Short mmCIF file of C-alpha atoms and ligand atoms in Angstrom, two decimals:
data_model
loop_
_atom_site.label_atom_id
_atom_site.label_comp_id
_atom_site.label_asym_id
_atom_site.label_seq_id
_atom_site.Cartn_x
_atom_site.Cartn_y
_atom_site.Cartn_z
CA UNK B 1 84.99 171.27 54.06
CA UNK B 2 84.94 168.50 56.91
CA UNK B 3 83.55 164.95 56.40
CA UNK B 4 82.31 163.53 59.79
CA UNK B 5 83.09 160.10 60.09
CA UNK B 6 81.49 158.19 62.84
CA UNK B 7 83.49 154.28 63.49
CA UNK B 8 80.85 151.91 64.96
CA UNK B 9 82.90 148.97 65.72
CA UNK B 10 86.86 148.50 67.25
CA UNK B 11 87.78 144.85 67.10
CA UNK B 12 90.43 143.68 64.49
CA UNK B 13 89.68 145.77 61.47
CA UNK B 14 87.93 148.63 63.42
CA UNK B 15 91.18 149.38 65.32
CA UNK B 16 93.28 149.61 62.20
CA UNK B 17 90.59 151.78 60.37
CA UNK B 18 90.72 154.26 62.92
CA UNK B 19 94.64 154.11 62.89
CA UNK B 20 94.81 154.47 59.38
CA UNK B 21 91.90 157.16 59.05
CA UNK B 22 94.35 159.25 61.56
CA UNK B 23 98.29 158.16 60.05
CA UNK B 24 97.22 158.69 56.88
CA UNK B 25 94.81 161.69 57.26
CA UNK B 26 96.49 164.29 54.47
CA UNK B 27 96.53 161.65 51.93
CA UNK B 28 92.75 160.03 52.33
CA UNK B 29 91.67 163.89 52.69
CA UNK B 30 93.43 164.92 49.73
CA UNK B 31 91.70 161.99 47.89
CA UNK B 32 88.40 162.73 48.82
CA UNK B 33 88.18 166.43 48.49
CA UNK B 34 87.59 167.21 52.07
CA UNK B 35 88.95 166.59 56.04
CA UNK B 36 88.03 163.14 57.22
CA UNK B 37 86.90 163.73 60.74
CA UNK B 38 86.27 160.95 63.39
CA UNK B 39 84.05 161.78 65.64
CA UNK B 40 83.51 159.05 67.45
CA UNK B 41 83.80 155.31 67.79
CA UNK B 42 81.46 153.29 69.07
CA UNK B 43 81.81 150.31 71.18
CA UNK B 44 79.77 148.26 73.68
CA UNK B 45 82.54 147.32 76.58
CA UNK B 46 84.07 150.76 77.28
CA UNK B 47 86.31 149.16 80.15
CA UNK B 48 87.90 147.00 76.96
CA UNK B 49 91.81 147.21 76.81
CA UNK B 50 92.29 149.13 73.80
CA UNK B 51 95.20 149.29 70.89
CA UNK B 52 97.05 152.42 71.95
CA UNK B 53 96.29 153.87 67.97
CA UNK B 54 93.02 154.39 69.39
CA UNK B 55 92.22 158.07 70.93
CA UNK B 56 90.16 156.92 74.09
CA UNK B 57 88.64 159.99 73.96
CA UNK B 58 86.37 159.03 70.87
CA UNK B 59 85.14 156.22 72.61
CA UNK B 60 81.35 155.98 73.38
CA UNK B 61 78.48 153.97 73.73
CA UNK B 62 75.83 155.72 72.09
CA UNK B 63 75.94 154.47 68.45
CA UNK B 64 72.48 156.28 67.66
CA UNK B 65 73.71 159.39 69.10
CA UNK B 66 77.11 159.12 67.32
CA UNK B 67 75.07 158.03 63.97
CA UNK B 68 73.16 161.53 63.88
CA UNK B 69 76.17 163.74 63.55
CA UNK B 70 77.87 162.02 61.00
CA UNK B 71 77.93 162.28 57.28
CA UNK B 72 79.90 158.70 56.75
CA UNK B 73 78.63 156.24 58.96
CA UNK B 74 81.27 152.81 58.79
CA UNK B 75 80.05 149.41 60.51
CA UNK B 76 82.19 147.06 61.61
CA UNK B 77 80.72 145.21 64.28
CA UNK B 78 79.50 142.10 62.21
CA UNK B 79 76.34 139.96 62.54
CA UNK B 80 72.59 140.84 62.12
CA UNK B 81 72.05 142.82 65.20
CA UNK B 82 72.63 145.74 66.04
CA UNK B 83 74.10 146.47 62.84
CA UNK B 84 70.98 146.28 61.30
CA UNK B 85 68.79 148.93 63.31
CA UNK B 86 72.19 150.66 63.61
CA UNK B 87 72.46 151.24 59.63
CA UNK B 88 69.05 151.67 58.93
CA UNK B 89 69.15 154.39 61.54
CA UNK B 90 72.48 156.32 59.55
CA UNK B 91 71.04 156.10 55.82
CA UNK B 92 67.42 157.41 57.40
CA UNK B 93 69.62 159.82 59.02
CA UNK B 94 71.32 160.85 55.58
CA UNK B 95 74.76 159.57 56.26
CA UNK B 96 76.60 157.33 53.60
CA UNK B 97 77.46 154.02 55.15
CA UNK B 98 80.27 151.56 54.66
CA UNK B 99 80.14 148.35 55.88
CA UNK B 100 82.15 144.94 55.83
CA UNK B 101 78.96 142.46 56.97
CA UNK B 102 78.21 139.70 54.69
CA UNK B 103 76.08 138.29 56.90
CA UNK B 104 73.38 141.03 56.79
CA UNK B 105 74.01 141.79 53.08
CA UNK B 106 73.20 138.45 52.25
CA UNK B 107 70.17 137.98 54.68
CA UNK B 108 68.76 141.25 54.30
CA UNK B 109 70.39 143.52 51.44
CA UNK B 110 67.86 144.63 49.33
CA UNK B 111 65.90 146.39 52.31
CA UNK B 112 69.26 147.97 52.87
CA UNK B 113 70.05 148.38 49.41
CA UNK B 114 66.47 150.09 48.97
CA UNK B 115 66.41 152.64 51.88
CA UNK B 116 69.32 154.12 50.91
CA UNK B 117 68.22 154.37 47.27
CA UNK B 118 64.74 156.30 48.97
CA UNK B 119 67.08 158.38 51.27
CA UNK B 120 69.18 159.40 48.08
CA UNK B 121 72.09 157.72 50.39
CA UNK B 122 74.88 155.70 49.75
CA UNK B 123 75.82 152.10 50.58
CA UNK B 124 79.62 150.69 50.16
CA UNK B 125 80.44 147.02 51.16
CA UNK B 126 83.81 146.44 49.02
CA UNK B 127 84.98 145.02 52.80
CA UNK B 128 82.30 142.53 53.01
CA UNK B 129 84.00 140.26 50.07
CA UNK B 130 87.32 138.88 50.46
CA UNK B 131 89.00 141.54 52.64
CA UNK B 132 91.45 142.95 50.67
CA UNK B 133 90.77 142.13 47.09
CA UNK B 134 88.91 144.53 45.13
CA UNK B 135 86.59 141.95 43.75
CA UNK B 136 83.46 144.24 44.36
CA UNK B 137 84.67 147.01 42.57
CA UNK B 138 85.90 144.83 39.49
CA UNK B 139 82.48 142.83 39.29
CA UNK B 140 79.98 145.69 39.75
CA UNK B 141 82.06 149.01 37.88
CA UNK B 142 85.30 147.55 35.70
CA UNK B 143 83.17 144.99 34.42
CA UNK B 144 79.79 147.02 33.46
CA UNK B 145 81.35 146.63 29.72
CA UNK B 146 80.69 142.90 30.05
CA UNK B 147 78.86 140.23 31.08
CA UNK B 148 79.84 137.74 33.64
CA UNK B 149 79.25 134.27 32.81
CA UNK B 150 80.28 132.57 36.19
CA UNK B 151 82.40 133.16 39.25
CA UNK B 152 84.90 130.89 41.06
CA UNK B 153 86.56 131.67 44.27
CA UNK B 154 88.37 130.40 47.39
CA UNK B 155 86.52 133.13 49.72
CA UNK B 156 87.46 132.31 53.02
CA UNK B 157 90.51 132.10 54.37
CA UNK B 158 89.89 129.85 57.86
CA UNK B 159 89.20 127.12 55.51
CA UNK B 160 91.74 127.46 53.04
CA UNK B 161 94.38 127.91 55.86
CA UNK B 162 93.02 124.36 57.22
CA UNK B 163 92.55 122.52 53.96
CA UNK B 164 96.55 123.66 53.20
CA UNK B 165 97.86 122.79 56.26
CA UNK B 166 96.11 118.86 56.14
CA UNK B 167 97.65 119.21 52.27
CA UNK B 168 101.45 119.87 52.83
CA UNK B 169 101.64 118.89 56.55
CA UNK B 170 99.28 115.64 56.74
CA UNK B 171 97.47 117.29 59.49
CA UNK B 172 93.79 116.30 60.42
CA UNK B 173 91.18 118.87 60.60
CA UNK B 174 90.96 118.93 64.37
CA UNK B 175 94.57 119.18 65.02
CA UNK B 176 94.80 122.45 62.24
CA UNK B 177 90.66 123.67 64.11
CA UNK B 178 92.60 124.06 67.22
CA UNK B 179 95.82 125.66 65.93
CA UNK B 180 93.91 127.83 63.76
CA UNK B 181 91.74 128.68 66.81
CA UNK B 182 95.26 129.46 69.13
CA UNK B 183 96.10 131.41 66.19
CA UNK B 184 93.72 133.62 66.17
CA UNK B 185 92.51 132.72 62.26
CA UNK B 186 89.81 130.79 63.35
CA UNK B 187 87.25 131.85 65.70
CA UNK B 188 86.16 129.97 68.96
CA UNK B 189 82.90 129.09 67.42
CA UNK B 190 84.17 128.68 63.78
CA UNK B 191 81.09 127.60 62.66
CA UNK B 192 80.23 130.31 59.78
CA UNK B 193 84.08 129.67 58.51
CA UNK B 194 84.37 125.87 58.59
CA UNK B 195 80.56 124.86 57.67
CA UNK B 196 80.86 127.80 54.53
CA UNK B 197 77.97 129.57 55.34
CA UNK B 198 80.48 133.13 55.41
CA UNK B 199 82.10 131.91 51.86
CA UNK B 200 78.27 131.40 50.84
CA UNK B 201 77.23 134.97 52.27
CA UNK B 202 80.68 135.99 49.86
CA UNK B 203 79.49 134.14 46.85
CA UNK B 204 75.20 135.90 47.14
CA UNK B 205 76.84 139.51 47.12
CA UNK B 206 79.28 138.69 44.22
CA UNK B 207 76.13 136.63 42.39
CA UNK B 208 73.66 139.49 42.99
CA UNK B 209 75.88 142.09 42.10
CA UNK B 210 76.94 139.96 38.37
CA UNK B 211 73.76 138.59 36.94
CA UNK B 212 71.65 142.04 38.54
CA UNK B 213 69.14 139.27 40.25
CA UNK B 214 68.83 139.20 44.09
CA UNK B 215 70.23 136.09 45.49
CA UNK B 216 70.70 135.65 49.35
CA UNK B 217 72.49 133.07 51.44
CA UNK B 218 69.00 130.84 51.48
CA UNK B 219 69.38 130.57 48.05
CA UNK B 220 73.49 128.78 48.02
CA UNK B 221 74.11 125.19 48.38
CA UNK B 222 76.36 124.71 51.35
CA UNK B 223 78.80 122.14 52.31
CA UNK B 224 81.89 123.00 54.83
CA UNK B 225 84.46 121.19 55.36
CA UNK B 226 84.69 119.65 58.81
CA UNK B 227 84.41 116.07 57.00
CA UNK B 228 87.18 115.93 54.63
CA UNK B 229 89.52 113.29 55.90
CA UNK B 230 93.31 112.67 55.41
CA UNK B 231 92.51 109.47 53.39
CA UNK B 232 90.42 112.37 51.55
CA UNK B 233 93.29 114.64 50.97
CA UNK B 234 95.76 111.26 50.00
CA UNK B 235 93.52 110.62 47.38
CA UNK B 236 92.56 113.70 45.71
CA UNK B 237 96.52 114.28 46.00
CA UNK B 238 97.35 110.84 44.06
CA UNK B 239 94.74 111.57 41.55
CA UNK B 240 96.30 115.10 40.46
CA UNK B 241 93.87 117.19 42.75
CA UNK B 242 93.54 119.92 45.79
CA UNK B 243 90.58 119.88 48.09
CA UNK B 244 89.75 123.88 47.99
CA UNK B 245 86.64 125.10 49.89
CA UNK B 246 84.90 126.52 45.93
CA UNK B 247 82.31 129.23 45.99
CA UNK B 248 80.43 129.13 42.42
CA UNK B 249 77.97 131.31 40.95
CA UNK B 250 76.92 130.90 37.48
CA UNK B 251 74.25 131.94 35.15
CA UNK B 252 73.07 129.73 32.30
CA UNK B 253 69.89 129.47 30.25
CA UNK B 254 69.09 132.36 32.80
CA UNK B 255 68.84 130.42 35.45
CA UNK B 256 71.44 130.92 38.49
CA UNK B 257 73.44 128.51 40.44
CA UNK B 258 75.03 129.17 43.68
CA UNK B 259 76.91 126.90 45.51
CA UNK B 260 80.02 126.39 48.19
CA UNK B 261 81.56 122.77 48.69
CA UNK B 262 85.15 121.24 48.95
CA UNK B 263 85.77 120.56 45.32
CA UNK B 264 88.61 118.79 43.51
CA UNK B 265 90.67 121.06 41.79
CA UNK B 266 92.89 119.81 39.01
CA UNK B 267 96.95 121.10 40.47
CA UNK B 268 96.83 123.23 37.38
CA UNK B 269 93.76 125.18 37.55
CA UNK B 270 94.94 128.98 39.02
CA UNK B 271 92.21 128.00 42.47
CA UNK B 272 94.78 124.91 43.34
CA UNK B 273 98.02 127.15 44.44
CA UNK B 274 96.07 129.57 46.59
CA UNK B 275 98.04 128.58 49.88
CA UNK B 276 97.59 129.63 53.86
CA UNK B 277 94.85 132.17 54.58
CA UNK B 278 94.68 133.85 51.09
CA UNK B 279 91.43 134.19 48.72
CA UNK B 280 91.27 134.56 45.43
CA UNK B 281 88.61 134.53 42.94
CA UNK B 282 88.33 134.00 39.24
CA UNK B 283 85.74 135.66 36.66
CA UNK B 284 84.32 134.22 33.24
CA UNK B 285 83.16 137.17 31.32
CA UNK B 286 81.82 137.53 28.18
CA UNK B 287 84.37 139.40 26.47
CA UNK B 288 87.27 139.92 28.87
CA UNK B 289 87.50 136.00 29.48
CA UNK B 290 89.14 135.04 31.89
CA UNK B 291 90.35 137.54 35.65
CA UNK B 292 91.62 136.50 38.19
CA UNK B 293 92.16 138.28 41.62
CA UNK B 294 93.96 137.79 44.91
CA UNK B 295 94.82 138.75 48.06
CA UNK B 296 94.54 138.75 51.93
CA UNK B 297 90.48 138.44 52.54
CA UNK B 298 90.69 139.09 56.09
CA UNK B 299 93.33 140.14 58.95
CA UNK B 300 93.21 144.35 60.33
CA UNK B 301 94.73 146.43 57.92
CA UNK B 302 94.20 144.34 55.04
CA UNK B 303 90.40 144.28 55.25
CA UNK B 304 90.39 148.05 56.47
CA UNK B 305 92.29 149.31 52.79
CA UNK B 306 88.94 148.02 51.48
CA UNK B 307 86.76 149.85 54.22
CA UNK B 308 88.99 152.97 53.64
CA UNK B 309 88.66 153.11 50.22
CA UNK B 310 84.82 152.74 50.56
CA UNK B 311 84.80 155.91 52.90
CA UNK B 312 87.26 157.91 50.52
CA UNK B 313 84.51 157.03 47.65
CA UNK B 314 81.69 158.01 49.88
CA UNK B 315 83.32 161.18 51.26
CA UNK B 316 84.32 162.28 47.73
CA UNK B 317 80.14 162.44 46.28
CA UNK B 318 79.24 163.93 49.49
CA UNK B 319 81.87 166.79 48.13
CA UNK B 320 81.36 166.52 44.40
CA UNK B 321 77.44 165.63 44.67
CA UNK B 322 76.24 162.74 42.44
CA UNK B 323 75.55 159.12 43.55
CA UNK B 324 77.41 155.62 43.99
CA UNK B 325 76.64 152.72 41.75
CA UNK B 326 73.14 151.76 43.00
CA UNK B 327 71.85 148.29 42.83
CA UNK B 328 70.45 147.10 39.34
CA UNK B 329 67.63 144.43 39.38
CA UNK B 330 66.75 143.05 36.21
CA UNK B 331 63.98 140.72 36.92
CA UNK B 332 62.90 138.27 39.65
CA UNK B 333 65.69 135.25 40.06
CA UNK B 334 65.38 131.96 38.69
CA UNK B 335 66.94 129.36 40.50
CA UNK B 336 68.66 126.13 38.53
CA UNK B 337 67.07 123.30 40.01
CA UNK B 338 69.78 121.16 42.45
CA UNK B 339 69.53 117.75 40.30
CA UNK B 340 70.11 120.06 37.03
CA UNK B 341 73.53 121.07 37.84
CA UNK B 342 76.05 119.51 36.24
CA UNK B 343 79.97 118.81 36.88
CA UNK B 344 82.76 116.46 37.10
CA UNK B 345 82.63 113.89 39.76
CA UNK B 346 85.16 111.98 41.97
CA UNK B 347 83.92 109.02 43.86
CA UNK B 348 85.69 106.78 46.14
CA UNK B 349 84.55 103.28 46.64
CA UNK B 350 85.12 100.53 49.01
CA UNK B 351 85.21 97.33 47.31
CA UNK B 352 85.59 93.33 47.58
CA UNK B 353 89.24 92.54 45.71
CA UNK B 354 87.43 89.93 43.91
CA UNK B 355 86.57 88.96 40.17
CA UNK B 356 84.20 91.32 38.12
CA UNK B 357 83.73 94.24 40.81
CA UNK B 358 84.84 96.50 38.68
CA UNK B 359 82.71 95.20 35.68
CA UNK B 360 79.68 95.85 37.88
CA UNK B 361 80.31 99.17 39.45
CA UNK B 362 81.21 100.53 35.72
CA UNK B 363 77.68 99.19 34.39
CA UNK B 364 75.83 101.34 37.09
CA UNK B 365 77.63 104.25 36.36
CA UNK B 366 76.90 103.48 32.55
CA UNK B 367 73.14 102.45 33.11
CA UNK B 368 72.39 106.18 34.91
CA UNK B 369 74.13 107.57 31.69
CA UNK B 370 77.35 108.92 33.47
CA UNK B 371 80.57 108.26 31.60
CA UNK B 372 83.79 107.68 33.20
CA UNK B 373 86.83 109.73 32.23
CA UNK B 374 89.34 107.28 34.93
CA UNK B 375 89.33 104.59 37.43
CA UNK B 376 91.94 103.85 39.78
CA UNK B 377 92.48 100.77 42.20
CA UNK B 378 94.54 100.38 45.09
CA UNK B 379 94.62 97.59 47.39
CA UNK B 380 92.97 98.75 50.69
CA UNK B 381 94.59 98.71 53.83
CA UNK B 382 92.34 95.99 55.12
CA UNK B 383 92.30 92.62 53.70
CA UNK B 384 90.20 91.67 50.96
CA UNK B 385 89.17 95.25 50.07
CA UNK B 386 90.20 97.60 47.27
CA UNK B 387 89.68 100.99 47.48
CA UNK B 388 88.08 102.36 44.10
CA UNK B 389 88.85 106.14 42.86
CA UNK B 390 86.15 107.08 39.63
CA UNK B 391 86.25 110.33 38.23
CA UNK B 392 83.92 111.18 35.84
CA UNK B 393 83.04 113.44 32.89
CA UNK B 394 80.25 116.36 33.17
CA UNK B 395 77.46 114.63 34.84
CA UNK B 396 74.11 115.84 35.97
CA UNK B 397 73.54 115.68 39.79
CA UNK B 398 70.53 114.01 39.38
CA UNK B 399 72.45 110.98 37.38
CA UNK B 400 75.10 111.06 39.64
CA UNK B 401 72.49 110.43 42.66
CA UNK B 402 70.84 107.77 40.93
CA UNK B 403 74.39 105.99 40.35
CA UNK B 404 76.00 106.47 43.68
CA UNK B 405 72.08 104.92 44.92
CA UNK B 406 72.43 102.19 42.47
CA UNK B 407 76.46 101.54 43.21
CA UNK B 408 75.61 101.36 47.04
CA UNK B 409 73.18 98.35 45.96
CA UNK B 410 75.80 96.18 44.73
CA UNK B 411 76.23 93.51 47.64
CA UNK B 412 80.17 94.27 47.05
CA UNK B 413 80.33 97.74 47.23
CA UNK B 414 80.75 97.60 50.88
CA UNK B 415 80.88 101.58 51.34
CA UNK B 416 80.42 104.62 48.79
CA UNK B 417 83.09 106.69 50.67
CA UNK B 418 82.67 109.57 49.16
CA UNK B 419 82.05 111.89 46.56
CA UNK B 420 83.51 115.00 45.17
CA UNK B 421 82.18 117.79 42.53
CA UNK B 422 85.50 118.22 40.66
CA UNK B 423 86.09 121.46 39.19
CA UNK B 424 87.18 121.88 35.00
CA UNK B 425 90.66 122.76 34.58
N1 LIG M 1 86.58 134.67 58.67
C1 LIG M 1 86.76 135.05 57.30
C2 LIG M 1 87.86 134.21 56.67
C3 LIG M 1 87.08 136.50 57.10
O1 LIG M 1 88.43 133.34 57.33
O2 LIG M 1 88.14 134.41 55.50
C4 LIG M 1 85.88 137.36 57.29
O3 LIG M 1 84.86 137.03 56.40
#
């Protein structure tokens, strides 16, 4: 038996897909219980210089045309269109498909998710979620024993890269942006990387996927990191901290909270050594307690073990018959309201060196009801000033608002520098 296998997409990870599919043909065959064929790949610049792995001869431009012989249909071209039309055309088609986009999972999923539940088709994505790491797999089959309780990860690795390099080298962002970009980590718009919206599409599959409630990248809090400072780094570094780009999903009371933001993370939490491009992410469950995986979440061959083992899964129940995992939806999603979420905060102030400052700033923070684990001053390099560094214990954001609005009152308080979630050890 022969399993047609149609490639739409050749950049990075396509390429090493289809050199893969072909170097290691016997053993993904022998896996799924039938030849994996390619039949095609397609591409929209056929003049493109291509890796010589790649069979030119495969090469076309007519995805739909491609799409309608196939029985495995992988996508790997990224963004909302044409992958879109081009996947809603394979699973109405009856092919399986296997995709790596984030982006559309998170935007549009569940119309995805529920076509190929009508077409009695199947839909893999373990590629769309930190490259490499089986994370999908582990949340959505080796964990259908348990329950999650939340989900903590460093899912994208442009930002990590950056945030280590400003760490250990004393870089500023810019100078690691354009290295990053020369490179080749970071791409020449590196928007969905450095403002988190791609670790937020990361974090909406893995939430979905735990609590069985559909959650899309509308419904994360995003922050990037394109305004964390070196005077940012220096302190979180004096105080015992990493800045890590954190995705979080939780689920408490029923109520789910998904966010993304450069967090503090205390040196000996397992987040704070993730170094360079890596990802990693760590599950509370229920019984298990606490996982934790890592690995390469991007980069060619890395990301395409994930795609390939997606298209070994989906060749294997076209042999054997039967279905994938399908989604489970237990109920409409409640959201936890932003000012209800509660954490540790870090706040730097800019004060006036000058009797009772302190005294004041500590009786905001007391009046809103948030209690201070530690306060460290420094003198500031400009005369006069001292630079103030408050962490606090488990606050509500709403409190913390109303303090930082009340702190920036006091006429010596001349700037709330910033403020930090910081994450439990
Ligand atoms: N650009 C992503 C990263 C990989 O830097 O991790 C693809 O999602």
């Amino acid at each position: 038996m022969s399993i047609k296998i149609a490639l739409l997409g050749c950049g990075t990870v396509g390429t090493q897909v289809a050199r893969l599919l072909s170097e290691k043909n016997a053993l993904l065959s022998a896996r799924a219980g039938a030849d994996l064929e390619l039949i095609g790949i397609a591409v929209s610049n056929l003049a493109a210089e291509r890796d010589p792995a790649i069979d030119r001869a495969l090469i076309t431009t007519d995805a739909a045309g491609l799409i309608e012989q196939a029985d495995v249909v992988i996508e790997l071209i990224g963004g909302i269109e044409p992958p879109r039309t081009l996947i809603r055309h394979a699973l109405e088609s009856g092919a399986s498909v296997v995709t790596g986009n984030k982006a559309l999972l998170a935007e549009h999923g569940p119309e995805l998710y529920d076509l190929a539940k009508e077409k009695k088709v199947d839909l893999y994505y373990e590629a769309a979620v930190a490259g490499a790491v089986p994370v999908v797999y582990a949340v959505r089959e080796s964990l259908a024993g348990d329950s999650v309780k939340a989900i903590k990860g460093i899912l994208n690795g442009t930002t990590n890269y950056i945030l280590d390099e400003m760490t250990t080298k004393g870089l500023t962002f810019d100078e690691v942006l354009a290295t990053a970009q020369e490179l080749g980590y970071a791409e020449a718009d590196p928007t969905a990387d450095v403002d988190g919206f791609d670790a937020a599409a990361k974090i909406a599959i893995l939430a979905s996927l735990a609590f069985h409630k559909r959650v899309s990248l509308a419904d994360v809090d995003v922050e990037g990191i394109r305004s964390i400072t070196d005077a940012d780094i220096e302190a979180a570094t004096k105080n015992g901290y990493v800045i890590k780009l954190v995705a979080t999903a939780t689920q408490a009371g029923g109520k789910i909270e998904t966010r993304v933001a450069p967090s503090l993370v205390p040196v000996s939490h397992p987040l704070a050594s993730i170094g360079g491009s890596f990802n990693a992410v760590v599950i509370e469950a229920e019984s298990a307690d606490r996982l934790m995986f890592y690995g390469r979440g991007a980069g060619g061959a890395p990301t395409a073990s994930a795609v390939l083992s997606d298209v070994v899964a989906a060749a294997a129940k076209k042999v054997l018959g039967g279905r994938a995992p399908q989604e489970i939806v237990l109920g409409e999603s409640e959201f936890m309201d932003a000012g209800e979420s509660v954490s540790r905060y870090f706040v730097r102030l800019q004060v006036a060196d000058r009797v009772g400052v302190l005294a004041e700033v500590t009786d905001a923070f007391a009046e809103a009801g948030v209690s201070i684990s530690a306060v460290n001053q420094e003198v500031d390099g400009q005369p006069g000033l001292a630079a103030l560094a408050i962490t606090t214990h488990a606050a509500s954001a709403a409190d913390m608002a109303a303090t930082i609005e009340a702190v920036g009152k006091i006429s010596d308080v001349h700037e709330v520098v910033r403020v930090f979630r910081v994450e439990d050890e």
